[in-house]
């Protein structure tokens, strides 16, 4: 979405300027806020359902709730936690859903999570906006190709998940 916003909404800017910075800032802030609001569902699923999911899948994954509790104690002890979340959230290819679920499972304080996720989202959005702005027309012309590739990847993931669930059900 942010690359498309950069390609479409920032089309008229040919060089770096105060106007470009202002436009990018507004888009990045609004996008980060929207992503934060949307991430609360995944955070809540991780927070309230993480223990049950880990207990039920521990024989397949080898991860036990005691391990999560130990990690939670280490992770919840300083500003390095917030910097880690900001860093992970800033990486464009890192799925936000994974970050939100993990933070929920680790029971990261909601205020720390919110601030860190939001700040990391701003950085991430700036990266995507700059890429979209620089690619411009090339992005707009190739966007349908990206959507088709994304559809194929999603279908492969769904089929793999169904096969895995079927296999685990049959194996038990």
PDB file of C-alpha atoms in Angstrom:
ATOM      1  CA  UNK A   1       0.000   0.000   0.000  1.00  0.00           C
ATOM      2  CA  UNK A   2       2.763   2.448   0.916  1.00  0.00           C
ATOM      3  CA  UNK A   3       4.705   1.881  -2.313  1.00  0.00           C
ATOM      4  CA  UNK A   4       1.521   2.543  -4.242  1.00  0.00           C
ATOM      5  CA  UNK A   5       0.903   5.658  -2.168  1.00  0.00           C
ATOM      6  CA  UNK A   6       4.426   6.828  -2.924  1.00  0.00           C
ATOM      7  CA  UNK A   7       3.966   6.204  -6.642  1.00  0.00           C
ATOM      8  CA  UNK A   8       0.547   7.871  -6.862  1.00  0.00           C
ATOM      9  CA  UNK A   9       0.457  10.582  -4.202  1.00  0.00           C
ATOM     10  CA  UNK A  10       4.042  11.777  -4.579  1.00  0.00           C
ATOM     11  CA  UNK A  11       4.074  11.691  -8.388  1.00  0.00           C
ATOM     12  CA  UNK A  12       4.423  15.485  -8.821  1.00  0.00           C
ATOM     13  CA  UNK A  13       7.679  15.815  -6.854  1.00  0.00           C
ATOM     14  CA  UNK A  14      10.840  15.649  -8.939  1.00  0.00           C
ATOM     15  CA  UNK A  15      13.319  16.304  -6.139  1.00  0.00           C
ATOM     16  CA  UNK A  16      13.634  16.386  -2.386  1.00  0.00           C
ATOM     17  CA  UNK A  17      11.782  19.352  -0.899  1.00  0.00           C
ATOM     18  CA  UNK A  18       9.975  20.509   2.221  1.00  0.00           C
ATOM     19  CA  UNK A  19       6.657  19.741   0.525  1.00  0.00           C
ATOM     20  CA  UNK A  20       7.749  16.196  -0.261  1.00  0.00           C
ATOM     21  CA  UNK A  21       8.896  15.675   3.331  1.00  0.00           C
ATOM     22  CA  UNK A  22       5.607  17.027   4.678  1.00  0.00           C
ATOM     23  CA  UNK A  23       3.531  14.793   2.373  1.00  0.00           C
ATOM     24  CA  UNK A  24       5.610  11.730   3.230  1.00  0.00           C
ATOM     25  CA  UNK A  25       5.343  12.456   6.951  1.00  0.00           C
ATOM     26  CA  UNK A  26       1.563  12.697   6.825  1.00  0.00           C
ATOM     27  CA  UNK A  27       1.203   9.487   4.802  1.00  0.00           C
ATOM     28  CA  UNK A  28       3.707   7.594   6.975  1.00  0.00           C
ATOM     29  CA  UNK A  29       2.013   8.669  10.227  1.00  0.00           C
ATOM     30  CA  UNK A  30      -1.491   7.807   9.038  1.00  0.00           C
ATOM     31  CA  UNK A  31      -0.306   4.440   7.696  1.00  0.00           C
ATOM     32  CA  UNK A  32       1.568   3.600  10.905  1.00  0.00           C
ATOM     33  CA  UNK A  33      -1.463   4.487  13.008  1.00  0.00           C
ATOM     34  CA  UNK A  34      -3.754   2.346  10.849  1.00  0.00           C
ATOM     35  CA  UNK A  35      -1.347  -0.591  11.019  1.00  0.00           C
ATOM     36  CA  UNK A  36      -1.128  -0.230  14.806  1.00  0.00           C
ATOM     37  CA  UNK A  37      -4.910  -0.277  15.212  1.00  0.00           C
ATOM     38  CA  UNK A  38      -5.118  -3.320  12.941  1.00  0.00           C
ATOM     39  CA  UNK A  39      -2.332  -5.108  14.807  1.00  0.00           C
ATOM     40  CA  UNK A  40      -4.209  -5.066  18.108  1.00  0.00           C
ATOM     41  CA  UNK A  41      -6.326  -8.032  16.973  1.00  0.00           C
ATOM     42  CA  UNK A  42      -3.228 -10.167  16.365  1.00  0.00           C
ATOM     43  CA  UNK A  43      -1.657  -8.924  19.593  1.00  0.00           C
ATOM     44  CA  UNK A  44      -4.806  -9.954  21.500  1.00  0.00           C
ATOM     45  CA  UNK A  45      -4.875 -13.369  19.819  1.00  0.00           C
ATOM     46  CA  UNK A  46      -1.254 -13.914  20.842  1.00  0.00           C
ATOM     47  CA  UNK A  47      -1.829 -12.543  24.335  1.00  0.00           C
ATOM     48  CA  UNK A  48      -4.968 -14.528  25.144  1.00  0.00           C
ATOM     49  CA  UNK A  49      -4.503 -17.580  22.928  1.00  0.00           C
ATOM     50  CA  UNK A  50      -0.744 -17.998  22.832  1.00  0.00           C
ATOM     51  CA  UNK A  51      -0.452 -20.313  25.821  1.00  0.00           C
ATOM     52  CA  UNK A  52      -3.208 -22.621  24.577  1.00  0.00           C
ATOM     53  CA  UNK A  53      -1.728 -22.734  21.060  1.00  0.00           C
ATOM     54  CA  UNK A  54       1.779 -23.446  22.333  1.00  0.00           C
ATOM     55  CA  UNK A  55       0.579 -26.126  24.759  1.00  0.00           C
ATOM     56  CA  UNK A  56      -1.407 -27.867  21.994  1.00  0.00           C
ATOM     57  CA  UNK A  57       1.422 -27.741  19.445  1.00  0.00           C
ATOM     58  CA  UNK A  58       4.421 -28.311  21.731  1.00  0.00           C
ATOM     59  CA  UNK A  59       4.761 -31.975  20.802  1.00  0.00           C
ATOM     60  CA  UNK A  60       5.111 -30.974  17.134  1.00  0.00           C
ATOM     61  CA  UNK A  61       7.215 -27.837  17.553  1.00  0.00           C
ATOM     62  CA  UNK A  62       9.253 -28.699  20.637  1.00  0.00           C
ATOM     63  CA  UNK A  63       8.434 -25.281  22.132  1.00  0.00           C
ATOM     64  CA  UNK A  64       7.021 -25.444  25.648  1.00  0.00           C
ATOM     65  CA  UNK A  65       5.257 -22.685  27.559  1.00  0.00           C
ATOM     66  CA  UNK A  66       8.025 -22.740  30.195  1.00  0.00           C
ATOM     67  CA  UNK A  67      10.491 -21.702  27.487  1.00  0.00           C
ATOM     68  CA  UNK A  68       8.239 -18.802  26.527  1.00  0.00           C
ATOM     69  CA  UNK A  69       7.984 -17.705  30.180  1.00  0.00           C
ATOM     70  CA  UNK A  70      11.790 -17.714  30.533  1.00  0.00           C
ATOM     71  CA  UNK A  71      12.142 -15.698  27.337  1.00  0.00           C
ATOM     72  CA  UNK A  72       9.390 -13.341  28.504  1.00  0.00           C
ATOM     73  CA  UNK A  73      11.302 -12.593  31.725  1.00  0.00           C
ATOM     74  CA  UNK A  74      14.496 -11.826  29.779  1.00  0.00           C
ATOM     75  CA  UNK A  75      12.704  -9.814  27.121  1.00  0.00           C
ATOM     76  CA  UNK A  76      10.623  -7.615  29.421  1.00  0.00           C
ATOM     77  CA  UNK A  77      13.494  -5.986  31.244  1.00  0.00           C
ATOM     78  CA  UNK A  78      14.553  -2.775  29.528  1.00  0.00           C
ATOM     79  CA  UNK A  79      14.631  -0.390  26.612  1.00  0.00           C
ATOM     80  CA  UNK A  80      16.317  -2.992  24.420  1.00  0.00           C
ATOM     81  CA  UNK A  81      12.863  -4.561  24.029  1.00  0.00           C
ATOM     82  CA  UNK A  82      11.430  -1.438  22.462  1.00  0.00           C
ATOM     83  CA  UNK A  83      14.460  -1.029  20.209  1.00  0.00           C
ATOM     84  CA  UNK A  84      14.123  -4.650  19.093  1.00  0.00           C
ATOM     85  CA  UNK A  85      10.458  -4.161  18.194  1.00  0.00           C
ATOM     86  CA  UNK A  86      11.235  -0.898  16.388  1.00  0.00           C
ATOM     87  CA  UNK A  87      14.056  -2.589  14.482  1.00  0.00           C
ATOM     88  CA  UNK A  88      11.987  -5.597  13.465  1.00  0.00           C
ATOM     89  CA  UNK A  89       9.030  -3.424  12.505  1.00  0.00           C
ATOM     90  CA  UNK A  90      11.309  -1.203  10.401  1.00  0.00           C
ATOM     91  CA  UNK A  91      12.399  -4.112   8.202  1.00  0.00           C
ATOM     92  CA  UNK A  92      10.129  -3.930   5.139  1.00  0.00           C
ATOM     93  CA  UNK A  93       9.962  -7.690   4.540  1.00  0.00           C
ATOM     94  CA  UNK A  94       9.213  -8.628   8.172  1.00  0.00           C
ATOM     95  CA  UNK A  95       5.511  -9.547   8.478  1.00  0.00           C
ATOM     96  CA  UNK A  96       3.713  -7.279  10.940  1.00  0.00           C
ATOM     97  CA  UNK A  97       1.386 -10.120  11.900  1.00  0.00           C
ATOM     98  CA  UNK A  98       4.327 -12.154  13.184  1.00  0.00           C
ATOM     99  CA  UNK A  99       5.579  -9.223  15.260  1.00  0.00           C
ATOM    100  CA  UNK A 100       2.134  -8.550  16.742  1.00  0.00           C
ATOM    101  CA  UNK A 101       1.466 -12.212  17.572  1.00  0.00           C
ATOM    102  CA  UNK A 102       4.920 -12.662  19.096  1.00  0.00           C
ATOM    103  CA  UNK A 103       4.585  -9.539  21.228  1.00  0.00           C
ATOM    104  CA  UNK A 104       1.197 -10.776  22.413  1.00  0.00           C
ATOM    105  CA  UNK A 105       2.515 -14.236  23.266  1.00  0.00           C
ATOM    106  CA  UNK A 106       5.467 -12.687  25.135  1.00  0.00           C
ATOM    107  CA  UNK A 107       3.006 -10.417  26.969  1.00  0.00           C
ATOM    108  CA  UNK A 108       4.886  -7.246  26.092  1.00  0.00           C
ATOM    109  CA  UNK A 109       3.233  -4.328  27.891  1.00  0.00           C
ATOM    110  CA  UNK A 110       0.610  -2.773  25.637  1.00  0.00           C
ATOM    111  CA  UNK A 111       2.016   0.758  25.951  1.00  0.00           C
ATOM    112  CA  UNK A 112       5.557  -0.375  25.066  1.00  0.00           C
ATOM    113  CA  UNK A 113       4.239  -2.476  22.213  1.00  0.00           C
ATOM    114  CA  UNK A 114       2.087   0.351  20.860  1.00  0.00           C
ATOM    115  CA  UNK A 115       4.819   2.981  20.886  1.00  0.00           C
ATOM    116  CA  UNK A 116       7.450   0.642  19.433  1.00  0.00           C
ATOM    117  CA  UNK A 117       5.167  -0.777  16.744  1.00  0.00           C
ATOM    118  CA  UNK A 118       4.069   2.732  15.749  1.00  0.00           C
ATOM    119  CA  UNK A 119       7.604   4.181  15.556  1.00  0.00           C
ATOM    120  CA  UNK A 120       8.886   1.171  13.616  1.00  0.00           C
ATOM    121  CA  UNK A 121       5.896   1.512  11.304  1.00  0.00           C
ATOM    122  CA  UNK A 122       6.795   5.107  10.530  1.00  0.00           C
ATOM    123  CA  UNK A 123      10.332   4.085   9.522  1.00  0.00           C
ATOM    124  CA  UNK A 124       8.998   1.200   7.437  1.00  0.00           C
ATOM    125  CA  UNK A 125       6.455   3.444   5.712  1.00  0.00           C
ATOM    126  CA  UNK A 126       9.121   5.997   4.802  1.00  0.00           C
ATOM    127  CA  UNK A 127      11.163   3.222   3.156  1.00  0.00           C
ATOM    128  CA  UNK A 128       8.159   2.043   1.131  1.00  0.00           C
ATOM    129  CA  UNK A 129       7.133   5.603   0.235  1.00  0.00           C
ATOM    130  CA  UNK A 130      10.608   6.446  -1.028  1.00  0.00           C
ATOM    131  CA  UNK A 131      10.731   3.258  -3.108  1.00  0.00           C
ATOM    132  CA  UNK A 132       7.277   3.951  -4.583  1.00  0.00           C
ATOM    133  CA  UNK A 133       8.124   7.595  -5.253  1.00  0.00           C
ATOM    134  CA  UNK A 134      11.389   6.697  -6.981  1.00  0.00           C
ATOM    135  CA  UNK A 135       9.900   3.892  -9.056  1.00  0.00           C
ATOM    136  CA  UNK A 136       6.832   5.971  -9.954  1.00  0.00           C
ATOM    137  CA  UNK A 137       5.429   4.904 -13.299  1.00  0.00           C
ATOM    138  CA  UNK A 138       7.442   1.681 -13.346  1.00  0.00           C
ATOM    139  CA  UNK A 139       5.712   0.646 -10.120  1.00  0.00           C
ATOM    140  CA  UNK A 140       2.277   1.552 -11.423  1.00  0.00           C
ATOM    141  CA  UNK A 141       2.843  -0.425 -14.629  1.00  0.00           C
ATOM    142  CA  UNK A 142       4.199  -3.461 -12.777  1.00  0.00           C
ATOM    143  CA  UNK A 143       1.788  -3.409  -9.831  1.00  0.00           C
ATOM    144  CA  UNK A 144      -0.511  -5.978 -11.394  1.00  0.00           C
ATOM    145  CA  UNK A 145       2.457  -8.327 -11.730  1.00  0.00           C
ATOM    146  CA  UNK A 146       3.198  -7.924  -8.014  1.00  0.00           C
ATOM    147  CA  UNK A 147      -0.441  -8.661  -7.187  1.00  0.00           C
ATOM    148  CA  UNK A 148      -0.397 -11.830  -9.298  1.00  0.00           C
ATOM    149  CA  UNK A 149       2.824 -13.007  -7.643  1.00  0.00           C
ATOM    150  CA  UNK A 150       1.348 -12.234  -4.236  1.00  0.00           C
ATOM    151  CA  UNK A 151      -1.767 -14.253  -5.075  1.00  0.00           C
ATOM    152  CA  UNK A 152       0.361 -17.227  -6.114  1.00  0.00           C
ATOM    153  CA  UNK A 153       2.439 -17.078  -2.923  1.00  0.00           C
ATOM    154  CA  UNK A 154      -0.710 -16.847  -0.787  1.00  0.00           C
ATOM    155  CA  UNK A 155      -2.255 -19.864  -2.539  1.00  0.00           C
ATOM    156  CA  UNK A 156       0.920 -21.894  -2.012  1.00  0.00           C
ATOM    157  CA  UNK A 157       0.909 -20.973   1.699  1.00  0.00           C
ATOM    158  CA  UNK A 158      -2.765 -21.949   2.090  1.00  0.00           C
ATOM    159  CA  UNK A 159      -2.250 -25.292   0.316  1.00  0.00           C
ATOM    160  CA  UNK A 160       0.866 -26.020   2.414  1.00  0.00           C
ATOM    161  CA  UNK A 161      -1.041 -25.197   5.622  1.00  0.00           C
ATOM    162  CA  UNK A 162      -3.947 -27.457   4.652  1.00  0.00           C
ATOM    163  CA  UNK A 163      -1.563 -30.305   3.788  1.00  0.00           C
ATOM    164  CA  UNK A 164       0.343 -29.840   7.072  1.00  0.00           C
ATOM    165  CA  UNK A 165      -2.854 -29.789   9.147  1.00  0.00           C
ATOM    166  CA  UNK A 166      -4.126 -32.884   7.332  1.00  0.00           C
ATOM    167  CA  UNK A 167      -0.830 -34.683   7.885  1.00  0.00           C
ATOM    168  CA  UNK A 168      -0.697 -33.789  11.590  1.00  0.00           C
ATOM    169  CA  UNK A 169      -4.341 -34.859  12.032  1.00  0.00           C
ATOM    170  CA  UNK A 170      -3.718 -38.166  10.226  1.00  0.00           C
ATOM    171  CA  UNK A 171      -0.494 -38.800  12.175  1.00  0.00           C
ATOM    172  CA  UNK A 172      -2.061 -38.399  15.623  1.00  0.00           C
TER     173      UNK A 172
END
